[in-house]
Amino acid sequence: MNARERALDAAHRRATEFLLTVDERPVWPRADLDQMLAVFGGPLPENGTDPAAVVEEMAQRADPGLVAIPGGRFFGFVIGGTHPAALAADWLVSAWDQNSGSSMLTPATVAMERVAGEWMLDLFGLHPSASVGFVTGGQLANFACLASARTAVLARAGWDLAENGLRSAPRMRFVVGADRHGSIDRAARFLGIGRSDFLIIESDDQGRMRADALERALVGGDGPLIVCLQAGEVHTGAFDDFTELIPIAQRHGAWVHVDGAFGLWAAASPGLRPLTKGMELADSWATDAHKTLNVPYDCGMAIVREPADSIAAFRTGGDYLIYSGLDPWDVTPELSRRARGVPAWAAMRSLGRSGIAALLDGLHANAVAMAAGLSAIGSIEILNDVDYTQVMFRLGSDDATRALGEAILVDGTAAVTGAEWRGRATLRCSMSSWATDGDDIDRTVAAIRRLVEG
């Protein structure tokens, strides 16, 4: 074998070994960043090393610092596993090494991304002509959608952003819920929308924006208006009531954006679809295939109802570029990039419509089972309505709750992550992985019971 073949063979063997042992390894890493810096650091060697040897060394040294995210008991943040078809497709994406900004340059990968986008629009019940831009994740999906929104609402106010920039532009009104995700604030900051431009709307006890509060906030205002709603609050999993909120916002001339990083996928399940009722009335939607469809990092999607609004924000120039209709670089901030949408095509092709619905239903069923198991431990309180994939719980005090969270990670059976809700410390289980089964739930509940009851 030549050097490339030997390196690929080593990577395949090491990857397979990792995945075959992931179910029994500690879920949380056993080394911290300083230890990993010591392992991988030092001066750059003067001479090179055989590629296969580098891969072997890398895999061996990294092992203590790896998280068992591909296994069935990683419940931290909102991070999915990787479906087998998507993982294998991602290996091919790296091997093919296609620059997927242009359909003229890479028609195969762009075609797969375009079809993947069409399938998603169908699953979500969104207009089939909407633009779908593949970006790195939910953060950049929110950014791309809101960049299109900013350009569009300023144009409605008679302001050409591309020509005039933001200086002296009409002041934006940026409406968000009290329990929005932080990526909305961050995207606004990237776009030159400051906190003083925010109108923050009260939420109910599950984090859903209140319609009466939105109506009051919008009365009497004028100027460019963007309203950000949410499909899947990151702590509770709650969905805003789109059927109430979107008509209110649109009566006041708003562009309505839906942050659905993990929640948009509920529309793909007949049983969960009522959670998303009315979201098709919005102007843009952000989601992340890694979180729920279970494709590898990175694979977010920025969806905009009118492709012309994406083009106005992102289409580039350049006499050396070749254009062919609506290209990927017309609807996202990037020109050169990897074909991150190909694993999404592979996952959906492998699962089919019924398999995607079953994946969503399984995530919800796991959340219900986890909540039932935890609530049977007398000192644990479940804090949210388990309508989707999130389970939030706590013990009687903040100190005890935080101590339990630390103990769970040290124990290594499972990983959950901490947060705060309404001023109190909490722990969150997010059901995001196709690999989680009933045994994973039982093992996790048993470990938490042991830690709580001693």
Coordinates of N, CA and C in Angstrom, one line a residue, residues 288-435:
D288 N -30.5 22.6 12.5 CA -29.2 21.9 12.6 C -29.4 20.4 12.4
A289 N -28.9 19.9 11.4 CA -29.1 18.4 11.1 C -28.3 17.6 12.1
H290 N -27.3 18.1 12.7 CA -26.5 17.3 13.6 C -27.3 17.0 14.9
K291 N -28.1 18.0 15.3 CA -28.8 17.8 16.6 C -29.9 16.8 16.6
T292 N -30.6 16.6 15.4 CA -31.7 15.7 15.4 C -31.7 14.7 14.3
L293 N -31.2 15.1 13.1 CA -31.1 14.1 12.1 C -29.9 13.2 12.3
N294 N -29.0 13.6 13.1 CA -27.8 12.7 13.5 C -26.9 12.6 12.3
V295 N -26.4 13.7 11.8 CA -25.4 13.7 10.8 C -24.1 14.3 11.5
P296 N -22.9 14.1 11.0 CA -21.7 14.6 11.6 C -21.7 16.1 11.6
Y297 N -20.9 16.7 12.5 CA -20.6 18.1 12.4 C -19.9 18.4 11.1
D298 N -20.1 19.4 10.4 CA -21.0 20.5 10.8 C -22.1 20.5 9.7
C299 N -23.4 20.8 10.1 CA -24.4 20.7 9.1 C -25.7 21.5 9.6
G300 N -25.6 22.8 9.6 CA -26.8 23.6 9.8 C -27.5 24.0 8.5
M301 N -28.7 24.5 8.7 CA -29.5 24.9 7.5 C -30.2 26.2 7.7
A302 N -29.9 27.2 6.8 CA -30.6 28.5 6.8 C -31.7 28.4 5.7
I303 N -32.9 28.5 6.1 CA -34.0 28.4 5.2 C -34.7 29.7 5.1
V304 N -34.9 30.2 3.9 CA -35.5 31.6 3.6 C -36.6 31.4 2.6
R305 N -37.8 31.9 3.0 CA -39.0 31.6 2.1 C -38.8 32.1 0.7
E306 N -38.3 33.4 0.5 CA -38.1 34.0 -0.8 C -36.6 33.9 -1.1
P307 N -36.1 33.1 -2.0 CA -34.7 33.1 -2.3 C -34.1 34.4 -2.7
A308 N -34.9 35.3 -3.3 CA -34.4 36.6 -3.6 C -33.9 37.4 -2.4
D309 N -34.4 37.1 -1.2 CA -34.0 37.8 0.0 C -32.6 37.2 0.4
S310 N -32.4 35.9 0.2 CA -31.0 35.4 0.5 C -30.0 35.9 -0.5
I311 N -30.4 36.0 -1.8 CA -29.5 36.5 -2.8 C -29.1 37.9 -2.5
A312 N -30.1 38.7 -2.1 CA -29.8 40.2 -1.8 C -28.8 40.3 -0.7
A313 N -28.8 39.4 0.2 CA -27.8 39.5 1.4 C -26.5 38.9 1.0
F314 N -26.4 37.8 0.2 CA -25.2 37.0 0.1 C -24.5 36.9 -1.3
R315 N -25.3 37.2 -2.4 CA -24.6 36.9 -3.7 C -23.4 37.8 -3.8
T316 N -22.3 37.1 -4.3 CA -21.0 37.8 -4.4 C -20.8 38.3 -5.8
G317 N -19.7 38.9 -6.1 CA -19.3 39.3 -7.4 C -17.9 38.6 -7.7
G318 N -17.4 38.9 -8.9 CA -16.1 38.4 -9.2 C -16.1 37.9 -10.7
D319 N -15.2 38.5 -11.5 CA -15.2 38.2 -12.9 C -14.8 36.7 -13.2
Y320 N -14.1 36.1 -12.2 CA -13.6 34.7 -12.4 C -14.6 33.7 -12.0
L321 N -15.7 34.1 -11.3 CA -16.7 33.1 -10.8 C -17.7 32.8 -11.9
I322 N -18.1 31.5 -11.9 CA -19.1 31.1 -12.9 C -20.4 30.8 -12.2
Y323 N -21.5 31.5 -12.7 CA -22.8 31.4 -12.0 C -23.7 30.4 -12.9
S324 N -24.5 29.7 -12.1 CA -25.5 28.8 -12.8 C -26.7 28.7 -11.9
G325 N -27.7 29.6 -12.1 CA -28.9 29.6 -11.4 C -28.6 30.0 -9.9
L326 N -29.3 29.3 -9.0 CA -29.1 29.5 -7.6 C -28.1 28.6 -7.0
D327 N -26.9 29.1 -6.7 CA -25.8 28.3 -6.2 C -25.7 28.4 -4.7
P328 N -25.0 27.4 -4.1 CA -24.8 27.5 -2.6 C -24.2 28.8 -2.1
W329 N -23.3 29.4 -2.9 CA -22.7 30.6 -2.4 C -23.6 31.8 -2.6
D330 N -24.8 31.6 -3.1 CA -25.7 32.7 -3.2 C -26.6 32.9 -2.0
V331 N -26.6 31.9 -1.1 CA -27.5 31.9 0.0 C -26.9 31.7 1.4
T332 N -25.5 31.7 1.4 CA -24.8 31.6 2.7 C -23.6 32.5 2.7
P333 N -22.9 32.7 3.8 CA -21.8 33.6 3.8 C -20.5 33.1 3.2
E334 N -20.5 31.8 2.9 CA -19.2 31.1 2.4 C -19.2 31.1 0.9
L335 N -17.9 31.0 0.4 CA -17.7 30.7 -1.0 C -17.1 29.2 -1.0
S336 N -15.9 29.0 -0.6 CA -15.3 27.7 -0.6 C -15.7 27.0 0.7
R337 N -16.2 25.7 0.5 CA -16.5 24.9 1.7 C -16.6 23.4 1.3
R338 N -16.7 22.6 2.3 CA -16.9 21.2 2.1 C -18.3 20.9 1.8
A339 N -18.6 19.7 1.3 CA -20.0 19.4 1.0 C -20.8 18.8 2.2
R340 N -21.0 19.7 3.1 CA -21.6 19.3 4.4 C -23.0 18.8 4.3
G341 N -23.7 19.1 3.2 CA -25.1 18.6 3.1 C -25.2 17.2 2.6
V342 N -24.1 16.6 2.1 CA -24.1 15.2 1.5 C -24.4 14.2 2.6
P343 N -23.9 14.3 3.8 CA -24.3 13.3 4.9 C -25.8 13.5 5.2
A344 N -26.3 14.7 5.1 CA -27.8 14.8 5.4 C -28.6 14.1 4.3
W345 N -28.2 14.2 3.0 CA -28.8 13.4 2.0 C -28.7 11.9 2.3
A346 N -27.6 11.4 2.7 CA -27.4 10.0 3.0 C -28.2 9.5 4.1
A347 N -28.3 10.4 5.2 CA -29.1 10.0 6.3 C -30.6 9.9 5.9
M348 N -31.1 10.9 5.2 CA -32.5 10.8 4.8 C -32.8 9.7 3.8
R349 N -31.9 9.5 2.9 CA -32.0 8.4 2.0 C -32.1 7.1 2.7
S350 N -31.2 6.9 3.7 CA -31.2 5.6 4.4 C -32.4 5.4 5.3
L351 N -32.9 6.5 6.0 CA -34.0 6.4 6.9 C -35.3 6.4 6.2
G352 N -35.5 7.2 5.1 CA -36.8 7.4 4.5 C -37.7 8.2 5.4
R353 N -38.8 8.5 4.9 CA -39.8 9.3 5.6 C -40.2 8.7 6.9
S354 N -40.5 7.4 6.8 CA -41.0 6.7 8.0 C -39.9 6.5 9.0
G355 N -38.7 6.3 8.6 CA -37.5 6.2 9.5 C -37.2 7.4 10.2
I356 N -37.3 8.6 9.5 CA -37.1 9.9 10.2 C -38.2 10.1 11.2
A357 N -39.4 9.8 10.9 CA -40.5 9.9 11.9 C -40.3 9.0 13.1
A358 N -39.8 7.8 12.8 CA -39.5 6.9 13.9 C -38.4 7.4 14.8
L359 N -37.4 8.0 14.2 CA -36.3 8.6 14.9 C -36.8 9.6 15.9
L360 N -37.6 10.5 15.4 CA -38.2 11.6 16.2 C -39.0 11.0 17.3
D361 N -39.9 10.1 17.0 CA -40.8 9.5 18.0 C -39.9 8.7 19.1
G362 N -38.8 8.1 18.6 CA -38.0 7.4 19.6 C -37.3 8.4 20.6
L363 N -36.9 9.5 20.1 CA -36.2 10.5 20.9 C -37.2 11.0 22.0
H364 N -38.5 11.3 21.5 CA -39.5 11.7 22.5 C -39.8 10.6 23.5
A365 N -39.9 9.4 23.0 CA -40.2 8.3 23.9 C -39.1 8.1 25.0
N366 N -37.9 8.3 24.6 CA -36.8 8.2 25.5 C -36.8 9.3 26.5
A367 N -37.2 10.5 26.1 CA -37.4 11.6 27.1 C -38.5 11.3 28.1
V368 N -39.6 10.8 27.6 CA -40.7 10.4 28.5 C -40.2 9.3 29.5
A369 N -39.5 8.3 29.0 CA -39.0 7.3 29.9 C -38.0 7.8 30.9
M370 N -37.1 8.7 30.5 CA -36.2 9.2 31.4 C -36.8 10.1 32.5
A371 N -37.8 10.8 32.1 CA -38.5 11.6 33.1 C -39.3 10.7 34.1
A372 N -39.9 9.7 33.6 CA -40.6 8.7 34.5 C -39.6 8.1 35.5
G373 N -38.4 7.7 34.9 CA -37.5 7.0 35.8 C -36.9 8.0 36.9
L374 N -36.6 9.2 36.5 CA -36.0 10.1 37.4 C -37.1 10.6 38.4
S375 N -38.3 10.7 38.0 CA -39.3 11.2 39.0 C -39.6 10.1 40.0
A376 N -39.3 8.9 39.8 CA -39.5 7.8 40.7 C -38.4 7.9 41.8
I377 N -37.4 8.7 41.6 CA -36.4 8.9 42.7 C -36.9 10.1 43.5
G378 N -37.3 9.8 44.7 CA -38.1 10.7 45.5 C -37.6 12.1 45.6
S379 N -36.3 12.4 45.7 CA -35.8 13.7 45.9 C -35.6 14.5 44.6
I380 N -36.0 13.9 43.5 CA -35.8 14.6 42.2 C -37.1 15.2 41.7
E381 N -37.1 16.4 41.3 CA -38.2 17.1 40.7 C -38.0 17.4 39.2
I382 N -39.0 16.9 38.4 CA -39.0 17.2 37.0 C -39.6 18.6 36.8
L383 N -38.9 19.5 36.1 CA -39.3 20.9 36.0 C -40.1 21.3 34.7
N384 N -40.1 20.4 33.7 CA -40.7 20.8 32.5 C -41.8 19.8 32.0
D385 N -42.6 20.3 31.1 CA -43.6 19.4 30.5 C -42.8 18.7 29.4
V386 N -42.8 17.3 29.4 CA -41.9 16.6 28.5 C -42.7 16.3 27.2
D387 N -42.8 17.4 26.4 CA -43.6 17.4 25.2 C -42.7 17.0 24.0
Y388 N -41.4 17.1 24.2 CA -40.5 16.9 23.0 C -39.3 16.0 23.5
T389 N -38.1 16.5 23.5 CA -36.9 15.7 23.7 C -36.1 16.1 24.9
Q390 N -36.6 17.1 25.7 CA -35.8 17.7 26.8 C -36.4 17.2 28.1
V391 N -35.5 16.9 29.1 CA -35.9 16.6 30.5 C -35.1 17.5 31.4
M392 N -35.7 18.3 32.2 CA -35.0 19.2 33.1 C -35.4 18.8 34.5
F393 N -34.4 18.6 35.4 CA -34.7 18.2 36.8 C -33.7 18.8 37.8
R394 N -34.1 18.7 39.0 CA -33.2 19.2 40.1 C -33.5 18.5 41.4
L395 N -32.6 18.7 42.3 CA -32.8 18.2 43.7 C -33.3 19.4 44.5
G396 N -33.4 19.3 45.8 CA -34.0 20.3 46.6 C -33.3 21.6 46.7
S397 N -32.0 21.6 46.6 CA -31.2 22.9 46.7 C -30.3 23.0 45.5
D398 N -29.8 24.2 45.3 CA -28.9 24.5 44.2 C -27.6 23.7 44.4
D399 N -27.1 23.7 45.6 CA -25.8 23.0 45.9 C -25.9 21.6 45.7
A400 N -27.0 21.0 46.1 CA -27.2 19.5 45.9 C -27.3 19.2 44.4
T401 N -28.0 20.1 43.7 CA -28.2 19.8 42.2 C -26.9 19.9 41.5
R402 N -26.1 20.9 41.8 CA -24.8 21.1 41.2 C -23.8 19.9 41.5
A403 N -23.9 19.5 42.8 CA -23.0 18.4 43.2 C -23.4 17.1 42.5
L404 N -24.7 16.9 42.3 CA -25.1 15.7 41.6 C -24.7 15.8 40.1
G405 N -24.7 16.9 39.5 CA -24.2 17.1 38.1 C -22.8 16.7 38.0
E406 N -22.0 17.2 39.0 CA -20.5 16.9 38.9 C -20.3 15.4 39.2
A407 N -21.1 14.8 40.1 CA -20.9 13.4 40.4 C -21.3 12.5 39.2
I408 N -22.3 12.9 38.5 CA -22.7 12.1 37.3 C -21.6 12.0 36.3
L409 N -20.9 13.2 36.0 CA -19.8 13.2 35.1 C -18.6 12.4 35.6
V410 N -18.3 12.5 36.8 CA -17.2 11.7 37.4 C -17.5 10.2 37.3
D411 N -18.8 9.8 37.6 CA -19.2 8.4 37.5 C -19.0 7.8 36.1
G412 N -19.3 8.6 35.1 CA -19.0 8.2 33.7 C -20.1 7.3 33.1
T413 N -21.1 6.9 33.8 CA -22.2 6.1 33.1 C -22.9 6.9 32.0
A414 N -23.1 8.2 32.3 CA -23.8 9.0 31.3 C -23.3 10.5 31.5
A415 N -23.7 11.3 30.6 CA -23.4 12.7 30.7 C -24.6 13.6 30.6
V416 N -24.9 14.4 31.6 CA -25.9 15.4 31.6 C -25.2 16.7 31.9
T417 N -25.8 17.8 31.5 CA -25.1 19.1 31.7 C -26.0 20.0 32.5
G418 N -25.4 20.9 33.2 CA -26.2 21.8 34.1 C -26.6 23.1 33.4
A419 N -27.5 23.8 34.1 CA -28.0 25.1 33.6 C -28.7 25.8 34.8
E420 N -29.3 26.9 34.5 CA -30.2 27.6 35.5 C -31.5 27.8 34.8
W421 N -32.6 27.7 35.6 CA -33.9 28.0 35.1 C -34.7 28.7 36.2
R422 N -35.1 29.9 35.8 CA -35.8 30.8 36.8 C -35.1 31.0 38.0
G423 N -33.7 31.2 37.9 CA -32.9 31.5 39.0 C -32.4 30.3 39.8
R424 N -32.8 29.1 39.4 CA -32.4 27.9 40.2 C -31.5 27.0 39.4
A425 N -30.6 26.3 40.0 CA -29.7 25.3 39.4 C -30.5 24.1 38.9
T426 N -30.3 23.7 37.7 CA -30.9 22.5 37.1 C -30.0 21.6 36.4
L427 N -30.4 20.4 36.1 CA -29.7 19.5 35.2 C -30.6 19.2 34.0
R428 N -30.0 19.0 32.9 CA -30.7 18.8 31.6 C -30.3 17.5 30.9
C429 N -31.3 16.7 30.6 CA -31.1 15.6 29.7 C -31.7 15.9 28.3
S430 N -30.9 15.8 27.3 CA -31.4 16.1 26.0 C -31.3 14.8 25.2
M431 N -32.5 14.3 24.7 CA -32.5 13.1 23.9 C -32.3 13.4 22.5
S432 N -31.1 13.2 22.0 CA -30.8 13.6 20.6 C -30.1 12.5 19.8
S433 N -29.9 11.3 20.3 CA -29.2 10.3 19.6 C -30.0 9.1 19.2
W434 N -29.8 8.7 17.9 CA -30.4 7.5 17.4 C -30.0 6.3 18.2
A435 N -28.8 6.3 18.8 CA -28.2 5.2 19.5 C -28.8 4.9 20.8

